[in-house]
Structures are given as C-alpha cells and as structure tokens.
C-alpha cells in the first residue's frame, strides 16, 4: 500500500515568509509525528497527534511553529516568519499503534531552505 | 542530554566486511529500534528489540541488547555498497513522564567498493 507522503519535497523561501508543509499519513494510522532534522544531526521531535486527543506540542521550538491535523488524515505544519535557522529537513511519520514507543513509518521529508 | 547515543559517529569499511554500530542509553526502556536513513531523507525501520529480548536477526542484520549495560549493537554482515547510509537507534520508554521514542544522533556508514 501507499506509504507516508510529504509535499513539497523541496521548498526555498525568503526570510520572513510563511511556509506550509503537508503530510499524508498511511491510511488508518492514528498517530502522526513531525520531526526536524538539521544537516548532519539527529531527529528533533516537534509535535505528536493521536486520533482526536489533544496534540503534544511540547517540541515546537517557538510560537512561529504550528501544526494541524483533521481527524486521522492529513496534517500541515506551518512556519510563520521563517528564519534562516529554520532551514532543515522536516520529516513526518505515522504509526498504527497508540503507543508512542512503537514502530514509526516515515515520509521522504521536505527540505526547507530559508534564504 | 541524549538518551540514545550511537558510536562511532562515522564508520568506513570495505564492501564484504562486517559493520558494527553501538547505541548506549541512560534510562529504562520498553524497546529499542534501529532505523536507516539514505541521503538525509525518510527513515526506514529496520528492527525492534524488546527489553526482555537479548538478540534478534533480520536477514544480514543482527541486533543485540544488554539491558544491564544499557547498550545495543547493530551488526551488518557481508556489507554492500547499498548499505551506505546513516543508522539511528531510538529508545522507547518513559521519559519526562511521557512514553516516547528518543532518537540518537546516528552513525554514518560508508561502504567502499
């Protein structure tokens, strides 16, 4: 079946502009995660959605970052007033399990470059 | 500080040799997972080992877990050029009052033809 998809695959934007990144999880997966990965670094947790529960936003680095998810479908990550330090690959993952320690399935990521 | 820390940070070996990567962690875990990432894109799940397991195999992959030493190793036998990638361990357990996966910084593996 189809895996996790993300769009766009690459995004170049100017400092100060807003960007919106999209994630389509695997159908039926109730859990959805967003991560940020700077060049040569590990994964930095941003936000977690589980079904209709309140999301865990504890990883969002500033109030410029926000994310939404409608039910158990598509999620969008929005970065307002982008800064150069926002340049990174943004990865989305989904899981069929309710537990946050279970296997995650990743999309190909969106590479964001802020000029 | 990092829960899972991979060692070495980078490893370069000849094709056909075995590659061993290690992961150490600090707190109790429910499971430990290894993932592969090619070219800085999406991660692919390789193997999950539970805290009550000591060894697990999948094809050319062998994972061991030593909970007394809080460490795990990933062995790739008979390496191939296609194994060139970054390998991440992720520990699943209770951290800061939440069950979650904590990611290490990864080992960059290069297989020379």
Short mmCIF file of C-alpha atoms in Angstrom, two decimals:
data_model
loop_
_atom_site.label_atom_id
_atom_site.label_comp_id
_atom_site.label_asym_id
_atom_site.label_seq_id
_atom_site.Cartn_x
_atom_site.Cartn_y
_atom_site.Cartn_z
CA UNK A 1 0.00 0.00 0.00
CA UNK A 2 0.93 3.67 -0.16
CA UNK A 3 3.42 4.95 2.36
CA UNK A 4 3.63 8.31 4.07
CA UNK A 5 3.84 11.14 1.56
CA UNK A 6 5.01 14.70 2.08
CA UNK A 7 4.85 17.79 -0.06
CA UNK A 8 6.59 19.72 -1.30
CA UNK A 9 9.80 17.68 -1.44
CA UNK A 10 11.84 20.89 -1.54
CA UNK A 11 10.94 24.41 -0.56
CA UNK A 12 13.10 27.50 -0.93
CA UNK A 13 11.75 30.63 0.69
CA UNK A 14 12.88 34.07 1.71
CA UNK A 15 13.41 35.04 5.31
CA UNK A 16 10.21 36.39 6.83
CA UNK A 17 7.83 34.46 4.58
CA UNK A 18 5.39 31.82 5.85
CA UNK A 19 5.57 28.22 4.67
CA UNK A 20 3.17 25.30 4.89
CA UNK A 21 4.30 21.71 4.77
CA UNK A 22 1.94 18.83 4.20
CA UNK A 23 1.94 15.22 5.37
CA UNK A 24 -0.36 12.40 4.24
CA UNK A 25 -0.03 9.51 6.68
CA UNK A 26 -0.63 5.86 5.90
CA UNK A 27 -4.37 5.25 5.77
CA UNK A 28 -5.67 4.04 9.11
CA UNK A 29 -2.68 5.25 11.11
CA UNK A 30 -3.95 7.14 14.12
CA UNK A 31 -0.61 8.53 15.29
CA UNK A 32 1.30 11.22 13.41
CA UNK A 33 4.62 12.84 14.27
CA UNK A 34 6.57 15.80 12.94
CA UNK A 35 10.34 15.99 13.33
CA UNK A 36 13.01 18.45 12.29
CA UNK A 37 16.46 17.30 11.22
CA UNK A 38 19.22 19.78 10.73
CA UNK A 39 22.12 18.84 8.44
CA UNK A 40 24.16 16.00 9.91
CA UNK A 41 22.08 15.91 13.07
CA UNK A 42 19.58 13.55 14.67
CA UNK A 43 15.81 13.91 14.80
CA UNK A 44 14.26 16.69 16.86
CA UNK A 45 10.68 15.97 17.93
CA UNK A 46 8.22 18.74 17.14
CA UNK A 47 4.63 17.57 17.63
CA UNK A 48 2.56 14.41 18.05
CA UNK A 49 -1.07 13.76 17.11
CA UNK A 50 -3.07 10.73 18.28
CA UNK A 51 -6.58 10.38 16.97
CA UNK A 52 -8.84 13.08 18.37
CA UNK A 53 -6.75 13.62 21.51
CA UNK A 54 -5.10 16.95 22.22
CA UNK A 55 -1.73 17.02 20.42
CA UNK A 56 1.57 17.03 22.27
CA UNK A 57 3.12 20.30 21.15
CA UNK A 58 5.98 20.23 23.62
CA UNK A 59 8.64 20.05 20.92
CA UNK A 60 7.64 23.11 18.93
CA UNK A 61 10.63 25.50 19.19
CA UNK A 62 8.69 28.77 19.09
CA UNK A 63 5.24 30.22 18.58
CA UNK A 64 6.11 30.66 14.90
CA UNK A 65 5.56 26.93 14.51
CA UNK A 66 2.10 25.38 14.48
CA UNK A 67 0.52 22.22 13.16
CA UNK A 68 -2.95 20.94 12.50
CA UNK A 69 -4.46 17.60 11.75
CA UNK A 70 -8.04 16.89 10.81
CA UNK A 71 -9.16 13.63 12.39
CA UNK A 72 -6.81 10.86 11.33
CA UNK A 73 -5.87 12.28 7.97
CA UNK A 74 -3.67 14.98 6.52
CA UNK A 75 -1.52 17.20 8.69
CA UNK A 76 0.03 20.56 7.90
CA UNK A 77 3.00 22.14 9.64
CA UNK A 78 3.12 25.92 9.32
CA UNK A 79 6.16 28.05 9.99
CA UNK A 80 5.47 31.77 10.14
CA UNK A 81 8.04 34.49 9.54
CA UNK A 82 10.71 31.96 8.60
CA UNK A 83 14.27 32.44 9.82
CA UNK A 84 17.49 31.04 8.39
CA UNK A 85 17.83 28.70 11.37
CA UNK A 86 14.57 27.04 10.27
CA UNK A 87 16.44 25.54 7.31
CA UNK A 88 16.28 21.77 7.78
CA UNK A 89 14.56 18.63 6.57
CA UNK A 90 11.09 18.27 8.09
CA UNK A 91 10.07 14.66 8.48
CA UNK A 92 6.62 13.27 9.11
CA UNK A 93 5.96 9.79 10.45
CA UNK A 94 2.84 7.81 11.22
CA UNK A 95 2.07 4.76 13.30
CA UNK A 96 -0.82 2.36 13.58
CA UNK A 97 -0.26 1.88 17.26
CA UNK A 98 -1.46 4.06 20.09
CA UNK A 99 1.82 3.71 21.92
CA UNK A 100 4.43 6.35 21.25
CA UNK A 101 7.19 3.79 21.53
CA UNK A 102 6.02 1.71 18.58
CA UNK A 103 7.39 1.49 15.05
CA UNK A 104 7.09 4.66 13.00
CA UNK A 105 6.83 4.91 9.22
CA UNK A 106 8.46 7.94 7.71
CA UNK A 107 7.76 10.07 4.68
CA UNK A 108 10.57 11.27 2.41
CA UNK A 109 10.70 14.66 4.10
CA UNK A 110 10.54 18.27 2.97
CA UNK A 111 13.86 20.04 2.61
CA UNK A 112 13.31 23.66 3.62
CA UNK A 113 15.86 26.30 2.72
CA UNK A 114 15.41 29.81 4.06
CA UNK A 115 17.49 32.39 2.23
CA UNK B 1 21.15 15.09 27.18
CA UNK B 2 20.80 12.40 24.53
CA UNK B 3 19.04 9.22 25.62
CA UNK B 4 20.41 7.16 22.77
CA UNK B 5 23.97 7.81 21.66
CA UNK B 6 25.46 5.97 18.73
CA UNK B 7 29.06 5.00 18.46
CA UNK B 8 31.01 5.51 16.28
CA UNK B 9 29.78 8.73 14.70
CA UNK B 10 31.18 7.57 11.38
CA UNK B 11 32.42 4.25 10.03
CA UNK B 12 34.06 3.45 6.70
CA UNK B 13 34.69 -0.17 5.69
CA UNK B 14 35.32 -2.25 2.59
CA UNK B 15 32.48 -4.00 0.84
CA UNK B 16 32.09 -7.51 2.17
CA UNK B 17 33.29 -6.69 5.67
CA UNK B 18 31.02 -6.64 8.70
CA UNK B 19 29.89 -3.33 10.21
CA UNK B 20 29.12 -2.92 13.90
CA UNK B 21 27.41 0.10 15.40
CA UNK B 22 26.62 0.65 19.05
CA UNK B 23 23.95 2.54 20.94
CA UNK B 24 24.03 3.45 24.61
CA UNK B 25 21.19 4.87 26.66
CA UNK B 26 20.60 6.11 30.17
CA UNK B 27 17.14 5.17 31.47
CA UNK B 28 14.91 2.09 31.48
CA UNK B 29 13.36 1.23 28.14
CA UNK B 30 10.47 -0.82 26.75
CA UNK B 31 12.16 -1.37 23.42
CA UNK B 32 14.99 -0.20 21.21
CA UNK B 33 14.68 0.32 17.48
CA UNK B 34 17.16 0.76 14.65
CA UNK B 35 16.39 2.81 11.56
CA UNK B 36 18.30 3.54 8.35
CA UNK B 37 18.34 6.85 6.52
CA UNK B 38 19.62 7.26 2.98
CA UNK B 39 20.75 10.65 1.70
CA UNK B 40 19.15 12.68 4.50
CA UNK B 41 15.61 11.70 3.61
CA UNK B 42 12.99 9.49 5.23
CA UNK B 43 13.99 6.86 7.76
CA UNK B 44 13.25 3.19 7.26
CA UNK B 45 12.55 0.95 10.23
CA UNK B 46 14.97 -1.98 10.38
CA UNK B 47 14.33 -3.88 13.59
CA UNK B 48 12.73 -3.55 17.02
CA UNK B 49 14.03 -5.42 20.04
CA UNK B 50 12.05 -5.50 23.26
CA UNK B 51 13.58 -5.07 26.69
CA UNK B 52 13.08 -8.76 27.51
CA UNK B 53 14.89 -9.89 24.35
CA UNK B 54 18.65 -10.26 24.03
CA UNK B 55 19.16 -10.85 20.33
CA UNK B 56 17.21 -10.51 17.13
CA UNK B 57 18.00 -11.26 13.48
CA UNK B 58 16.63 -9.97 10.21
CA UNK B 59 18.45 -11.06 7.05
CA UNK B 60 22.01 -9.72 7.28
CA UNK B 61 21.16 -7.70 10.39
CA UNK B 62 21.79 -8.83 13.93
CA UNK B 63 20.81 -6.72 16.92
CA UNK B 64 21.78 -7.40 20.49
CA UNK B 65 20.51 -5.72 23.63
CA UNK B 66 22.22 -5.71 27.02
CA UNK B 67 19.92 -4.00 29.49
CA UNK B 68 22.45 -4.35 32.32
CA UNK B 69 24.92 -2.26 30.33
CA UNK B 70 22.17 -0.14 28.77
CA UNK B 71 23.57 -0.75 25.32
CA UNK B 72 22.68 -2.27 21.97
CA UNK B 73 24.65 -3.16 18.89
CA UNK B 74 23.68 -3.46 15.25
CA UNK B 75 25.77 -5.81 13.13
CA UNK B 76 25.51 -5.79 9.35
CA UNK B 77 27.22 -8.82 7.88
CA UNK B 78 28.75 -9.02 4.40
CA UNK B 79 28.23 -5.32 3.78
CA UNK B 80 27.21 -3.99 0.37
CA UNK B 81 27.55 -0.59 -1.25
CA UNK B 82 23.79 -0.16 -0.83
CA UNK B 83 24.22 -0.32 2.96
CA UNK B 84 25.85 3.13 2.82
CA UNK B 85 23.53 5.24 4.95
CA UNK B 86 23.09 6.77 8.39
CA UNK B 87 21.84 4.44 11.10
CA UNK B 88 19.85 5.69 14.08
CA UNK B 89 18.84 4.00 17.28
CA UNK B 90 15.68 5.07 19.06
CA UNK B 91 14.83 4.06 22.59
CA UNK B 92 11.22 3.68 23.62
CA UNK B 93 10.35 4.22 27.24
CA UNK B 94 9.16 6.61 29.92
CA UNK B 95 10.89 9.97 29.64
CA UNK B 96 9.76 13.17 31.33
CA UNK B 97 6.51 11.48 32.41
CA UNK B 98 5.64 10.50 28.84
CA UNK B 99 6.17 7.32 26.89
CA UNK B 100 8.06 8.33 23.77
CA UNK B 101 10.82 7.46 21.33
CA UNK B 102 14.11 9.25 21.90
CA UNK B 103 16.49 9.41 18.97
CA UNK B 104 20.25 9.28 18.85
CA UNK B 105 22.41 11.39 16.53
CA UNK B 106 23.22 8.48 14.23
CA UNK B 107 26.20 6.63 12.80
CA UNK B 108 27.21 7.44 9.24
CA UNK B 109 28.26 4.23 7.50
CA UNK B 110 30.21 4.28 4.24
CA UNK B 111 30.84 1.05 2.34
CA UNK B 112 33.75 1.34 -0.06
CA UNK B 113 33.53 -0.76 -3.23
#
